[in-house]
Coordinates of C-alpha atoms in Angstrom, one line a residue:
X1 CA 22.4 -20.5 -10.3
X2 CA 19.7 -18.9 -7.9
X3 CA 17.3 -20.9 -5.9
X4 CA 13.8 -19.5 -5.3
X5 CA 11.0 -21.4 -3.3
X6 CA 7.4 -21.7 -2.2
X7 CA 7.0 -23.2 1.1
X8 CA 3.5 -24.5 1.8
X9 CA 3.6 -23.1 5.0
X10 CA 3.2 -19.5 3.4
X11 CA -0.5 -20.3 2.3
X12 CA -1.0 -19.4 6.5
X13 CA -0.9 -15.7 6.8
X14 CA -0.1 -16.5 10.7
X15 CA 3.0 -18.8 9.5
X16 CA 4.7 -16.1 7.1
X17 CA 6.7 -14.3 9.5
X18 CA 8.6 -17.3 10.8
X19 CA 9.0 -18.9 7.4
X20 CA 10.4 -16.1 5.4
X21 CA 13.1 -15.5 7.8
X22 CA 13.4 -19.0 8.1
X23 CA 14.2 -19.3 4.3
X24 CA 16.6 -16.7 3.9
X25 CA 18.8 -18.4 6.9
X26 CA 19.0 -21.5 5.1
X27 CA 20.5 -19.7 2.3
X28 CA 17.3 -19.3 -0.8
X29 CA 17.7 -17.1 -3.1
X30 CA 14.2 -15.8 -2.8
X31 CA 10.9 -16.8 -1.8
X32 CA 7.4 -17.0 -4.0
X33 CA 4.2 -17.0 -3.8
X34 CA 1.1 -18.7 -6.1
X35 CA -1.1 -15.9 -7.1
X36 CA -4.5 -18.0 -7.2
X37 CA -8.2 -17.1 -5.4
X38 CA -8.4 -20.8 -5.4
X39 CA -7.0 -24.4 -7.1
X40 CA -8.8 -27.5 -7.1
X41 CA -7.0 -30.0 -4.6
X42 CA -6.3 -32.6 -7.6
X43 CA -6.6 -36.0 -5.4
X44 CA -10.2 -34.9 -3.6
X45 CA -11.5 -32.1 -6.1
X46 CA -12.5 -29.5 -4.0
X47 CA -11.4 -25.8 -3.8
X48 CA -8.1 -25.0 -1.9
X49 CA -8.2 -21.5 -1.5
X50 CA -5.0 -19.1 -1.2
X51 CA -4.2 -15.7 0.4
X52 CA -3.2 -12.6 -1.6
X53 CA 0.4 -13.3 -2.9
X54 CA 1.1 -9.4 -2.8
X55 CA 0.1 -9.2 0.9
X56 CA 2.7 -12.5 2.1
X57 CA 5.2 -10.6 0.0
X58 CA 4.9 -7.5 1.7
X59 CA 4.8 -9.3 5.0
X60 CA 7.7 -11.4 4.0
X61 CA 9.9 -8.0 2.5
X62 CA 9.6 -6.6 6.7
X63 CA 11.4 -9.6 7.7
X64 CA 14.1 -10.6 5.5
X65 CA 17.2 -8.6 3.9
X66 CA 18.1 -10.3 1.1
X67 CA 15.5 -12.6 -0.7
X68 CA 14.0 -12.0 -3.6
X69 CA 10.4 -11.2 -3.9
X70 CA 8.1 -12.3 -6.5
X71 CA 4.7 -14.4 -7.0
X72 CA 4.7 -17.2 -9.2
X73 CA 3.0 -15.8 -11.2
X74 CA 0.7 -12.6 -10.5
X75 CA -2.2 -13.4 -12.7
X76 CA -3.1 -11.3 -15.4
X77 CA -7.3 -11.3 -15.7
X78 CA -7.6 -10.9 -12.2
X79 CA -5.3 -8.0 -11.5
X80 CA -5.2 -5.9 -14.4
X81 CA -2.3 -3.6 -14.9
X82 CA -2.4 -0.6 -13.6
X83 CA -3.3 -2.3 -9.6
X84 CA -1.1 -4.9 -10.5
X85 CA 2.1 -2.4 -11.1
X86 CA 0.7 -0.6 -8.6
X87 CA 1.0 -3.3 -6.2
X88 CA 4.2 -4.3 -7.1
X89 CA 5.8 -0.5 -7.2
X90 CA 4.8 0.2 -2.9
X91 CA 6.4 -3.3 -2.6
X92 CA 9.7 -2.5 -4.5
X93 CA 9.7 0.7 -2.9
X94 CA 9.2 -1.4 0.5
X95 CA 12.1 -4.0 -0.8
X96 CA 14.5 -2.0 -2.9
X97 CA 16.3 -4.4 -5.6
X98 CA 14.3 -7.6 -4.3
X99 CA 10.8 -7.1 -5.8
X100 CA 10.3 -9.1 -9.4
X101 CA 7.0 -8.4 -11.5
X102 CA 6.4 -12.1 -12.7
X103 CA 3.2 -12.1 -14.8
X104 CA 0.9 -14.4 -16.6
X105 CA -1.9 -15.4 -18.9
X106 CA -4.3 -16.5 -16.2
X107 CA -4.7 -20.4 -16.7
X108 CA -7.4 -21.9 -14.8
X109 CA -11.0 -21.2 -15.6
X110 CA -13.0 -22.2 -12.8
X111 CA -11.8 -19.6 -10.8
X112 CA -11.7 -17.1 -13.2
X113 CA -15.2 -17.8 -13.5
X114 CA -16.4 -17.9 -10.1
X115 CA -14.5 -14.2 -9.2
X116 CA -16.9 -12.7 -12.2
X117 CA -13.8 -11.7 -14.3
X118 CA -14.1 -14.2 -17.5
X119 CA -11.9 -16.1 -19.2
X120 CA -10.8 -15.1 -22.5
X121 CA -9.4 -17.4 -25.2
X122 CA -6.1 -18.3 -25.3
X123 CA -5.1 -15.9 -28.1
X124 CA -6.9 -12.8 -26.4
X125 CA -5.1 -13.5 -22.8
X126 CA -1.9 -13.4 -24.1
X127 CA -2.4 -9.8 -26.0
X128 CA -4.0 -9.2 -23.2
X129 CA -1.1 -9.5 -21.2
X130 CA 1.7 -8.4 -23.7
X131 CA -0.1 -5.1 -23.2
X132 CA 0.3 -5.4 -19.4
X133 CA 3.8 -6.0 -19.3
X134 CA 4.0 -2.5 -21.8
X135 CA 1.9 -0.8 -19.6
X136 CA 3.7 -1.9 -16.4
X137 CA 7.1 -1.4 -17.3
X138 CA 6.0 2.5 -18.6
X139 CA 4.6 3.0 -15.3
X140 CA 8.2 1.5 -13.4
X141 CA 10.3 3.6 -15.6
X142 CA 8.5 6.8 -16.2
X143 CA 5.8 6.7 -13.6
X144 CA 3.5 7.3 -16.3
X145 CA 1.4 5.8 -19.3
X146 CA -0.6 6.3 -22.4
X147 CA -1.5 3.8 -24.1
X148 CA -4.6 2.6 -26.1
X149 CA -4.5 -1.2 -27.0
X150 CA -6.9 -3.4 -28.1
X151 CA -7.9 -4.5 -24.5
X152 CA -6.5 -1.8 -22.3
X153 CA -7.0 1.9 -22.2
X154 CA -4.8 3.6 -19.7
X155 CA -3.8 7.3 -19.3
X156 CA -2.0 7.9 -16.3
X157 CA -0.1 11.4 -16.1
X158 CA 3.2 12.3 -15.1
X159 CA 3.2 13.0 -11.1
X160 CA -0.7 10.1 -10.5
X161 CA 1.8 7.0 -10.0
X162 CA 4.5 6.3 -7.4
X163 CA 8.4 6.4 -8.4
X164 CA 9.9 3.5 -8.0
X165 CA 13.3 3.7 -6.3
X166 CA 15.2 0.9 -8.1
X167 CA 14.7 -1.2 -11.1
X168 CA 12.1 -3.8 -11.3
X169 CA 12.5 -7.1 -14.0
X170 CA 9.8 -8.2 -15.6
X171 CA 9.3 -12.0 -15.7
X172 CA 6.5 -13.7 -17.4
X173 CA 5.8 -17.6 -17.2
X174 CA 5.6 -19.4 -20.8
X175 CA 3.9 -23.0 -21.3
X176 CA 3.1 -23.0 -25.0
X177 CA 5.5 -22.5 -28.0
X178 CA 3.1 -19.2 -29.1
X179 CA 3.8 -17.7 -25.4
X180 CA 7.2 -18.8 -25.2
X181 CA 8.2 -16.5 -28.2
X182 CA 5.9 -13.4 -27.3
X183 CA 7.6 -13.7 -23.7
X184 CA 11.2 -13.6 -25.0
X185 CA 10.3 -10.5 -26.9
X186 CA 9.0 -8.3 -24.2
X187 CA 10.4 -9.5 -20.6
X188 CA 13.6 -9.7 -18.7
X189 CA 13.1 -13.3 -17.6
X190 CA 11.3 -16.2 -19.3
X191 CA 9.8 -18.7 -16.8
X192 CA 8.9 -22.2 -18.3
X193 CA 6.3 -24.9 -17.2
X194 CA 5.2 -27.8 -18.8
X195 CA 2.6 -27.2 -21.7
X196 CA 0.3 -28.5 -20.3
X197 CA -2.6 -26.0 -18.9
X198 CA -4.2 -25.3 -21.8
X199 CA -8.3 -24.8 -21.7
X200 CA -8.7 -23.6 -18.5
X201 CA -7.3 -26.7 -16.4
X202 CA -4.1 -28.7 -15.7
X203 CA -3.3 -31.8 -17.9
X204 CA -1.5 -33.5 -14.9
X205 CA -0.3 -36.6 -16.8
X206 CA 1.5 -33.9 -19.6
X207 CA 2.7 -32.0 -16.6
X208 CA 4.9 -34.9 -15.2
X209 CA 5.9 -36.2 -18.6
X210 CA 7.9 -33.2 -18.9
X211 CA 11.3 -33.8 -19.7
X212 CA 14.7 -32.3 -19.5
X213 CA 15.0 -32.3 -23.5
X214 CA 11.5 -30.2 -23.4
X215 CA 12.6 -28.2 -21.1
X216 CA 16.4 -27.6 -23.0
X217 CA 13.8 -26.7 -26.3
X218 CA 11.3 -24.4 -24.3
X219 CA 14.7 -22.4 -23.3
X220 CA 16.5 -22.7 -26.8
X221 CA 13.0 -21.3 -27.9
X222 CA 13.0 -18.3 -25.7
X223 CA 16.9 -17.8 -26.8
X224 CA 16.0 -17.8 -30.6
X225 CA 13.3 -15.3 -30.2
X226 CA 15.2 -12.9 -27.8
X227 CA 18.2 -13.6 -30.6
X228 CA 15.3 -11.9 -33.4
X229 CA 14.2 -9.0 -31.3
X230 CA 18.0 -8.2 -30.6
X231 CA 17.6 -8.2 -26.9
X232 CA 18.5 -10.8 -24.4
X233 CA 16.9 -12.8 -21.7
X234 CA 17.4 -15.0 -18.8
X235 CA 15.3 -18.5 -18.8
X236 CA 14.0 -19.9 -15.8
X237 CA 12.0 -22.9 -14.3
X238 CA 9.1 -23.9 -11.4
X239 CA 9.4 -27.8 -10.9
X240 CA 7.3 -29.0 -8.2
X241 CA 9.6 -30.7 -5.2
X242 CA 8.8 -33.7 -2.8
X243 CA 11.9 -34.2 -1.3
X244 CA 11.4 -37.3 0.7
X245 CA 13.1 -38.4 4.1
X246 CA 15.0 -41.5 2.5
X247 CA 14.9 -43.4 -0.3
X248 CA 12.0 -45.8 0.8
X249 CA 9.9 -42.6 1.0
X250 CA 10.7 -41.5 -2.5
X251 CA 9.7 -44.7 -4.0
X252 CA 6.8 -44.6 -2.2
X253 CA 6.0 -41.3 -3.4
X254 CA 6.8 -41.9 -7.1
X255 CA 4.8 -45.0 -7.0
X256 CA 1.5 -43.0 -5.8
X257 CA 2.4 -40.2 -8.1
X258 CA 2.2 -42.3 -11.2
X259 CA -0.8 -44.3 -10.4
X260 CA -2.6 -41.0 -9.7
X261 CA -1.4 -39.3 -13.0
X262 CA -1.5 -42.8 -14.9
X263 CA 2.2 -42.4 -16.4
X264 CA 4.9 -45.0 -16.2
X265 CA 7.0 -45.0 -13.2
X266 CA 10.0 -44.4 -15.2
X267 CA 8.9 -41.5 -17.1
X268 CA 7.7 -39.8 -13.4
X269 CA 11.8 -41.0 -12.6
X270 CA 12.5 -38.8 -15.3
X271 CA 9.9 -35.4 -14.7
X272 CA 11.4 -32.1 -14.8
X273 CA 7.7 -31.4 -14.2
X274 CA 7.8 -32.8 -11.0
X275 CA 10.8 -34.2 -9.0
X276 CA 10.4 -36.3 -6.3
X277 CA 13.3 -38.2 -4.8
X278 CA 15.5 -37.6 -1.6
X279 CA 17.3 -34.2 -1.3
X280 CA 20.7 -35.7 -3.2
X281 CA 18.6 -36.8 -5.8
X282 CA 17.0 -33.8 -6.5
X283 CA 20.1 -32.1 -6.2
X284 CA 21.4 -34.1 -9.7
X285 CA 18.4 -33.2 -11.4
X286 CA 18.9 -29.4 -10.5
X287 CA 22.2 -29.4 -11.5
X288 CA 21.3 -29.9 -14.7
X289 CA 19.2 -26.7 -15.2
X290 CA 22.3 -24.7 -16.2
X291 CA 22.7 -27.5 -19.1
X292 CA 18.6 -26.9 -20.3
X293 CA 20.0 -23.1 -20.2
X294 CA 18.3 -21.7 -17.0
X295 CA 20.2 -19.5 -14.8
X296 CA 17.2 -19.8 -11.6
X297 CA 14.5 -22.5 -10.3
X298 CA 11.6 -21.5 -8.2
X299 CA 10.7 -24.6 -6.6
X300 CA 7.7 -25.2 -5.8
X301 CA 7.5 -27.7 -2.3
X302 CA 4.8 -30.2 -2.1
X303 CA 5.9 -30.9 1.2
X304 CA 6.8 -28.9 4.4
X305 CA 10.1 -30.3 4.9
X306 CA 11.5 -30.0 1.8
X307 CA 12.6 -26.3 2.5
X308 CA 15.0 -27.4 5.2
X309 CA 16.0 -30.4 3.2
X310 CA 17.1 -28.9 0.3
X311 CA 18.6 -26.3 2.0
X312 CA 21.7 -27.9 2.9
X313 CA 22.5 -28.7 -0.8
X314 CA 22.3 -25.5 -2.1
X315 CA 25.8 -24.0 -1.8
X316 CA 27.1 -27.2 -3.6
X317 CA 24.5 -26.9 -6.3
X318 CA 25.9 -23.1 -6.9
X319 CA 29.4 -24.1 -7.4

């Protein structure tokens, strides 16, 4: 099993330095970064805005030898593909056999909207980006492209893009059933979330129902369709993380959690959506991944200490 993280901390361009070193001493896998202009901050409702993931990455590849380097995920609409595998190319050529191209869909509309770029229907953003992943991994293993798609016209000749030194996987995140199957046929790595951000926003109270046997189908899905396309893929997962200073603080936490989303507390106990509890708890829930069939988590902190709490479970949680 590999452990990736987001540390909140890395949403400060002035804190990235520190952190990512800091996160490769406590033994992660990898670090990553949301790719998002902006979210809504779900409790107040106004805009949280977020740096350039490509830019902490590239800050984050000049300090650190070993962790893995990808955003979680690098969003489709905005980017497009030819900047996007641009992008990613000068930083696997920066980080040689640590740089991931994790793409998807595009999910929430509001700030599609506000950056002038649209947003599509669901159908059209995920042809839209099965013709990215084609176009990108051309452009990673040939340096060049032509192709003419439906949504994307590209003709980029032999010696106009940068060789890439060493290989880059392509990852692409998967809520629905639909994109699940579509991404088991074209990447490397299928990364699941709950389905729950379809029509532009996030359904929070779907996202923390999400349970382990949802999570075990989502991968069993990705499996069957890999299976039909005679290829294989690795399955992954991005739970969000509180890990909480005691057990006082967990309960706590849960408590406000599942008043805010309007869930049960037991069925918040039992999110693979989100996992709050104190670092050994979390730890039993992780372990459980490699049963769902997921060979890597990105976690996704919710709080600043849980870096350095989880840390010292991780070798344990490997063996």
């Amino acid at each position: 099993m590999e452990f990736l993280i987001y540390h909140p901390l890395l949403r400060t361009p002035s804190t990235v330095v520190e952190e990512a070193a800091t996160l490769e001493s406590l033994g992660y896998d990898g670090m990553v970064m949301p790719d998002h202009l902006f979210v809504l901050d779900f409790q107040v409702g106004t805009p949280l805005p977020y740096p350039h993931p490509l830019a902490i990455l590239a800050a984050a590849a000049a300090v650190t030898r070993r962790l893995k380097l990808l955003s979680l995920v690098s969003n489709n609409l905005a980017r497009g593909p030819v900047e996007l595998a641009h992008q990613t190319a000068t930083l696997a050529n920066l980080a040689p056999g640590r740089t991931e191209l994790a793409i998807g869909t595009g999910w929430f509309a509001a700030e599609h909207l506000a950056a002038g770029v649209g947003f599509p229907t669901g159908g059209e953003r995920i042809e839209m980006l099965l013709e990215s992943v084609h176009i990108c991994r051309q452009l990673f293993e040939r340096a060049e492209v032509h192709h003419e798609g439906k949504h994307y016209r590209v003709s980029i000749p032999q010696g106009g893009f940068p060789p890439v030194t060493s290989r880059v996987p392509i990852m692409v995140g998967a809520a629905g059933p639909r994109m699940i199957r579509e991404a088991a046929r074209v990447a490397d790595r299928v990364d699941l979330q709950p389905d729950a951000i379809a029509g532009g926003g996030a359904d929070l109270q779907r996202y923390n129902a999400y349970t382990f046997e949802l999570l075990a189908a989502g991968a069993a899905r990705a499996q069957e369709a890999a299976r039909a396309a005679n290829r294989t893929v690795s399955v992954s997962a991005s739970p969000f993380v509180y890990a909480a200073s005691d057990e006082a603080d967990a309960d706590q936490m849960r408590r406000q959690m599942a008043e805010f989303v309007d869930l049960p507390l037991e069925a918040l106990e039992q999110s693979f959506g989100t996992i709050i509890g104190t670092p050994d708890q979390i730890a039993d829930k992780l372990k459980r991944y490699p049963d769902a069939g997921c060979d890597r988590v990105h976690l996704q902190a919710l709080n600043v200490e849980a870096a350095t709490r989880l840390g010292p479970t991780l070798q344990a949680l490997r063996s």
